[in-house]
Structures are given as structure tokens and as C-alpha cells.
mmCIF file of N, CA and C in Angstrom:
data_model
loop_
_atom_site.group_PDB
_atom_site.id
_atom_site.type_symbol
_atom_site.label_atom_id
_atom_site.label_comp_id
_atom_site.label_asym_id
_atom_site.label_seq_id
_atom_site.Cartn_x
_atom_site.Cartn_y
_atom_site.Cartn_z
ATOM 1 N N UNK A 1 2.802 -9.191 -3.980
ATOM 2 C CA UNK A 1 1.759 -9.883 -3.047
ATOM 3 C C UNK A 1 1.909 -10.887 -2.905
ATOM 4 N N UNK A 2 1.648 -11.259 -1.575
ATOM 5 C CA UNK A 2 2.444 -12.843 -1.401
ATOM 6 C C UNK A 2 1.226 -12.812 -0.538
ATOM 7 N N UNK A 3 1.251 -14.494 -0.402
ATOM 8 C CA UNK A 3 0.059 -14.558 0.867
ATOM 9 C C UNK A 3 0.585 -15.668 2.039
ATOM 10 N N UNK A 4 0.039 -15.839 2.772
ATOM 11 C CA UNK A 4 0.940 -16.693 3.716
ATOM 12 C C UNK A 4 -0.159 -17.424 4.184
ATOM 13 N N UNK A 5 0.198 -18.706 4.684
ATOM 14 C CA UNK A 5 -0.819 -19.759 5.036
ATOM 15 C C UNK A 5 -0.632 -19.528 6.901
ATOM 16 N N UNK A 6 -1.796 -19.838 7.524
ATOM 17 C CA UNK A 6 -1.297 -19.614 9.094
ATOM 18 C C UNK A 6 -0.376 -20.969 9.178
ATOM 19 N N UNK A 7 0.443 -20.149 10.544
ATOM 20 C CA UNK A 7 1.959 -21.545 10.976
ATOM 21 C C UNK A 7 3.077 -21.095 10.389
ATOM 22 N N UNK A 8 3.127 -20.357 9.101
ATOM 23 C CA UNK A 8 4.031 -20.156 8.812
ATOM 24 C C UNK A 8 5.525 -19.212 9.383
ATOM 25 N N UNK A 9 6.204 -19.235 8.541
ATOM 26 C CA UNK A 9 8.058 -18.628 8.933
ATOM 27 C C UNK A 9 7.460 -17.423 10.140
ATOM 28 N N UNK A 10 7.219 -16.537 9.450
ATOM 29 C CA UNK A 10 6.875 -15.155 9.289
ATOM 30 C C UNK A 10 5.778 -14.980 10.593
ATOM 31 N N UNK A 11 6.276 -13.715 11.442
ATOM 32 C CA UNK A 11 5.496 -13.914 12.777
ATOM 33 C C UNK A 11 4.335 -13.964 12.357
ATOM 34 N N UNK A 12 3.152 -14.660 13.195
ATOM 35 C CA UNK A 12 2.197 -14.243 13.120
ATOM 36 C C UNK A 12 0.785 -12.814 13.749
ATOM 37 N N UNK A 13 0.438 -11.983 12.747
ATOM 38 C CA UNK A 13 0.126 -11.268 13.021
ATOM 39 C C UNK A 13 -1.670 -11.211 13.621
ATOM 40 N N UNK A 14 -1.530 -11.866 14.383
ATOM 41 C CA UNK A 14 -3.462 -11.996 15.004
ATOM 42 C C UNK A 14 -3.021 -13.442 15.995
ATOM 43 N N UNK A 15 -3.944 -12.991 17.380
ATOM 44 C CA UNK A 15 -3.827 -13.493 18.543
ATOM 45 C C UNK A 15 -3.897 -15.018 17.896
ATOM 46 N N UNK A 16 -2.916 -15.827 18.965
ATOM 47 C CA UNK A 16 -2.769 -17.253 17.734
ATOM 48 C C UNK A 16 -4.775 -17.946 18.316
ATOM 49 N N UNK A 17 -5.394 -17.401 19.525
ATOM 50 C CA UNK A 17 -6.685 -18.100 19.910
ATOM 51 C C UNK A 17 -7.594 -18.155 18.272
ATOM 52 N N UNK A 18 -7.553 -16.922 17.463
ATOM 53 C CA UNK A 18 -8.574 -16.796 15.782
ATOM 54 C C UNK A 18 -8.276 -17.917 15.698
ATOM 55 N N UNK A 19 -7.341 -19.037 15.805
ATOM 56 C CA UNK A 19 -6.999 -19.787 15.136
ATOM 57 C C UNK A 19 -7.990 -21.251 15.067
ATOM 58 N N UNK A 20 -8.709 -21.061 16.659
ATOM 59 C CA UNK A 20 -9.479 -22.023 16.291
ATOM 60 C C UNK A 20 -10.743 -21.422 16.354
ATOM 61 N N UNK A 21 -10.863 -20.600 15.938
ATOM 62 C CA UNK A 21 -12.722 -20.770 15.439
ATOM 63 C C UNK A 21 -12.454 -19.868 14.290
ATOM 64 N N UNK A 22 -11.892 -19.604 12.885
ATOM 65 C CA UNK A 22 -11.467 -19.831 11.740
ATOM 66 C C UNK A 22 -10.821 -19.565 10.832
ATOM 67 N N UNK A 23 -10.917 -19.894 9.374
ATOM 68 C CA UNK A 23 -9.956 -20.552 8.694
ATOM 69 C C UNK A 23 -9.553 -18.633 8.631
ATOM 70 N N UNK A 24 -8.277 -18.880 8.705
ATOM 71 C CA UNK A 24 -7.158 -17.536 8.198
ATOM 72 C C UNK A 24 -6.788 -16.889 6.593
ATOM 73 N N UNK A 25 -6.300 -16.028 6.575
ATOM 74 C CA UNK A 25 -5.229 -16.253 5.564
ATOM 75 C C UNK A 25 -5.243 -14.966 5.668
ATOM 76 N N UNK A 26 -3.976 -14.481 5.835
ATOM 77 C CA UNK A 26 -2.381 -13.473 5.637
ATOM 78 C C UNK A 26 -2.546 -13.068 4.283
ATOM 79 N N UNK A 27 -2.167 -11.768 4.030
ATOM 80 C CA UNK A 27 -2.148 -11.087 2.902
ATOM 81 C C UNK A 27 -0.909 -10.061 2.702
ATOM 82 N N UNK A 28 0.201 -10.566 2.173
ATOM 83 C CA UNK A 28 1.621 -9.085 2.668
ATOM 84 C C UNK A 28 1.950 -8.414 0.972
ATOM 85 N N UNK A 29 1.620 -7.400 1.172
ATOM 86 C CA UNK A 29 2.324 -6.491 0.305
ATOM 87 C C UNK A 29 3.487 -4.904 0.783
ATOM 88 N N UNK A 30 4.019 -4.737 -0.436
ATOM 89 C CA UNK A 30 5.310 -3.607 -0.084
ATOM 90 C C UNK A 30 4.156 -2.456 0.539
ATOM 91 N N UNK A 31 4.656 -1.581 0.877
ATOM 92 C CA UNK A 31 3.521 -0.409 0.910
ATOM 93 C C UNK A 31 2.986 0.363 -0.365
ATOM 94 N N UNK A 32 4.416 0.282 -1.076
ATOM 95 C CA UNK A 32 4.102 0.887 -2.556
ATOM 96 C C UNK A 32 2.865 0.581 -3.136
ATOM 97 N N UNK A 33 1.730 -0.842 -2.504
ATOM 98 C CA UNK A 33 1.335 -1.806 -2.911
ATOM 99 C C UNK A 33 0.170 -1.183 -2.139
ATOM 100 N N UNK A 34 0.127 -0.847 -1.390
ATOM 101 C CA UNK A 34 -1.016 -0.895 -0.689
ATOM 102 C C UNK A 34 -1.961 -0.607 -0.780
ATOM 103 N N UNK A 35 -2.231 0.058 -2.534
ATOM 104 C CA UNK A 35 -3.800 0.088 -2.993
ATOM 105 C C UNK A 35 -4.936 -0.935 -3.534
ATOM 106 N N UNK A 36 -3.890 -2.500 -3.272
ATOM 107 C CA UNK A 36 -4.510 -4.144 -3.675
ATOM 108 C C UNK A 36 -5.212 -4.176 -2.674
ATOM 109 N N UNK A 37 -5.057 -3.602 -1.436
ATOM 110 C CA UNK A 37 -6.164 -4.268 -0.558
ATOM 111 C C UNK A 37 -7.839 -3.822 -0.812
ATOM 112 N N UNK A 38 -7.940 -2.978 -0.968
ATOM 113 C CA UNK A 38 -9.608 -2.754 -2.436
ATOM 114 C C UNK A 38 -9.534 -3.837 -2.627
ATOM 115 N N UNK A 39 -9.081 -4.362 -3.858
ATOM 116 C CA UNK A 39 -8.851 -5.804 -4.318
ATOM 117 C C UNK A 39 -9.403 -6.251 -3.436
ATOM 118 N N UNK A 40 -8.130 -7.127 -2.415
ATOM 119 C CA UNK A 40 -8.561 -8.317 -2.115
ATOM 120 C C UNK A 40 -9.334 -8.434 -1.520
ATOM 121 N N UNK A 41 -9.910 -7.155 -0.442
ATOM 122 C CA UNK A 41 -11.568 -7.158 0.255
ATOM 123 C C UNK A 41 -12.336 -7.891 -1.237
ATOM 124 N N UNK A 42 -13.173 -6.996 -1.809
ATOM 125 C CA UNK A 42 -13.993 -7.344 -3.029
ATOM 126 C C UNK A 42 -13.882 -8.925 -2.984
ATOM 127 N N UNK A 43 -12.706 -9.120 -3.436
ATOM 128 C CA UNK A 43 -12.295 -10.122 -4.374
ATOM 129 C C UNK A 43 -12.374 -11.607 -3.036
ATOM 130 N N UNK A 44 -12.132 -11.137 -1.616
ATOM 131 C CA UNK A 44 -12.667 -12.033 -0.594
ATOM 132 C C UNK A 44 -14.131 -12.199 -0.594
ATOM 133 N N UNK A 45 -14.502 -10.779 -0.340
ATOM 134 C CA UNK A 45 -15.688 -10.487 0.403
ATOM 135 C C UNK A 45 -16.792 -11.877 -0.181
ATOM 136 N N UNK A 46 -16.584 -11.927 -1.498
ATOM 137 C CA UNK A 46 -17.540 -12.740 -2.580
ATOM 138 C C UNK A 46 -16.829 -14.256 -2.525
ATOM 139 N N UNK A 47 -16.331 -14.479 -1.744
ATOM 140 C CA UNK A 47 -15.815 -16.094 -1.352
ATOM 141 C C UNK A 47 -16.453 -16.289 -0.056
ATOM 142 N N UNK A 48 -17.092 -15.146 0.754
ATOM 143 C CA UNK A 48 -17.197 -15.812 2.027
ATOM 144 C C UNK A 48 -16.014 -14.588 2.565
ATOM 145 N N UNK A 49 -15.090 -14.187 3.277
ATOM 146 C CA UNK A 49 -14.216 -14.706 3.659
ATOM 147 C C UNK A 49 -14.630 -12.826 4.285
ATOM 148 N N UNK A 50 -14.219 -12.318 5.698
ATOM 149 C CA UNK A 50 -14.016 -11.158 5.581
ATOM 150 C C UNK A 50 -12.759 -9.861 6.108
ATOM 151 N N UNK A 51 -12.732 -8.677 6.103
ATOM 152 C CA UNK A 51 -11.172 -8.632 6.038
ATOM 153 C C UNK A 51 -11.272 -8.235 7.820
ATOM 154 N N UNK A 52 -9.882 -8.516 8.375
ATOM 155 C CA UNK A 52 -10.517 -8.805 9.749
ATOM 156 C C UNK A 52 -9.223 -7.760 11.099
ATOM 157 N N UNK A 53 -8.201 -8.012 10.105
ATOM 158 C CA UNK A 53 -7.253 -6.655 10.531
ATOM 159 C C UNK A 53 -6.703 -6.311 9.514
ATOM 160 N N UNK A 54 -6.342 -4.746 9.370
ATOM 161 C CA UNK A 54 -5.063 -4.709 8.395
ATOM 162 C C UNK A 54 -3.817 -4.188 9.665
ATOM 163 N N UNK A 55 -3.012 -4.385 9.548
ATOM 164 C CA UNK A 55 -1.824 -3.277 9.894
ATOM 165 C C UNK A 55 -0.565 -3.469 8.908
ATOM 166 N N UNK A 56 0.294 -2.294 9.827
ATOM 167 C CA UNK A 56 2.006 -2.258 8.940
ATOM 168 C C UNK A 56 2.728 -3.090 9.482
ATOM 169 N N UNK A 57 4.032 -4.352 8.444
ATOM 170 C CA UNK A 57 4.921 -4.507 9.653
ATOM 171 C C UNK A 57 6.242 -4.378 8.785
ATOM 172 N N UNK A 58 7.267 -3.644 9.834
ATOM 173 C CA UNK A 58 8.315 -2.964 8.957
ATOM 174 C C UNK A 58 8.212 -2.076 7.123
ATOM 175 N N UNK A 59 8.496 -3.006 5.848
ATOM 176 C CA UNK A 59 7.808 -2.528 5.185
ATOM 177 C C UNK A 59 6.997 -3.045 4.536
ATOM 178 N N UNK A 60 5.927 -3.968 4.676
ATOM 179 C CA UNK A 60 4.553 -4.622 4.285
ATOM 180 C C UNK A 60 3.792 -3.956 4.720
ATOM 181 N N UNK A 61 2.385 -4.280 3.544
ATOM 182 C CA UNK A 61 1.384 -3.893 4.865
ATOM 183 C C UNK A 61 0.841 -5.386 5.210
ATOM 184 N N UNK A 62 -0.002 -5.732 6.106
ATOM 185 C CA UNK A 62 -0.027 -6.744 6.085
ATOM 186 C C UNK A 62 -1.992 -7.112 6.253
ATOM 187 N N UNK A 63 -3.052 -7.901 5.579
ATOM 188 C CA UNK A 63 -4.105 -7.626 5.877
ATOM 189 C C UNK A 63 -4.363 -9.934 6.249
ATOM 190 N N UNK A 64 -5.604 -9.669 7.238
ATOM 191 C CA UNK A 64 -5.910 -10.411 7.699
ATOM 192 C C UNK A 64 -7.270 -10.516 7.548
ATOM 193 N N UNK A 65 -7.482 -11.842 6.864
ATOM 194 C CA UNK A 65 -8.724 -12.217 6.330
ATOM 195 C C UNK A 65 -9.507 -13.513 7.188
ATOM 196 N N UNK A 66 -10.096 -13.951 7.395
ATOM 197 C CA UNK A 66 -10.945 -14.425 7.537
ATOM 198 C C UNK A 66 -12.612 -15.300 8.193
ATOM 199 N N UNK A 67 -12.655 -16.576 7.981
ATOM 200 C CA UNK A 67 -14.186 -16.866 8.166
ATOM 201 C C UNK A 67 -14.209 -18.550 9.024
ATOM 202 N N UNK A 68 -15.709 -17.999 9.852
ATOM 203 C CA UNK A 68 -16.126 -19.031 10.433
ATOM 204 C C UNK A 68 -15.492 -19.895 10.126
ATOM 205 N N UNK A 69 -14.782 -21.369 10.896
ATOM 206 C CA UNK A 69 -14.618 -22.605 10.485
ATOM 207 C C UNK A 69 -15.778 -23.384 10.352
ATOM 208 N N UNK A 70 -16.152 -24.111 9.773
ATOM 209 C CA UNK A 70 -17.273 -25.054 9.440
ATOM 210 C C UNK A 70 -17.140 -26.362 10.699
ATOM 211 N N UNK A 71 -18.011 -27.040 11.169
ATOM 212 C CA UNK A 71 -18.114 -27.889 12.018
ATOM 213 C C UNK A 71 -18.016 -28.616 11.124
ATOM 214 N N UNK A 72 -17.274 -29.733 11.240
ATOM 215 C CA UNK A 72 -16.901 -31.484 10.483
ATOM 216 C C UNK A 72 -17.585 -32.682 11.374
#
């Protein structure tokens, strides 16, 4: 499993405007590791993150988590 910060070298698997309103985290795993999504979701929910989108790219499962940005 790998995590990818927004704006990294891989293609962005969500609409660009999401970055304006939410902090985002992208998790990637091989298709054989897809069951890790259950653990990711549980762990991220405990920290206030919501699962926004799950998709696949080539040989990877991609999960996007987000939480509303706080105004500073």
C-alpha cells in the first residue's frame, strides 16, 4: 500500500476543484490487496476523514479520502 499526496507525479484521480475545499489523501494498492480498503476506511474515519471515491487504475485500487478544510 502506498499513499500519495495531492499533486504528485501520478495522475490525480479526483476533480481538481476538490483540493480547494478539502484536504485529500490518496491510497493505492495492488488489486490483490484491495481488502486493505476496509482497514483504511476504519482507521481514517477515526481521524475524521471520509471515503470520497474508490476506483482502479491499471493494476491498482485507488481510494480517495477527504475532510473539509478548516479556515485558518
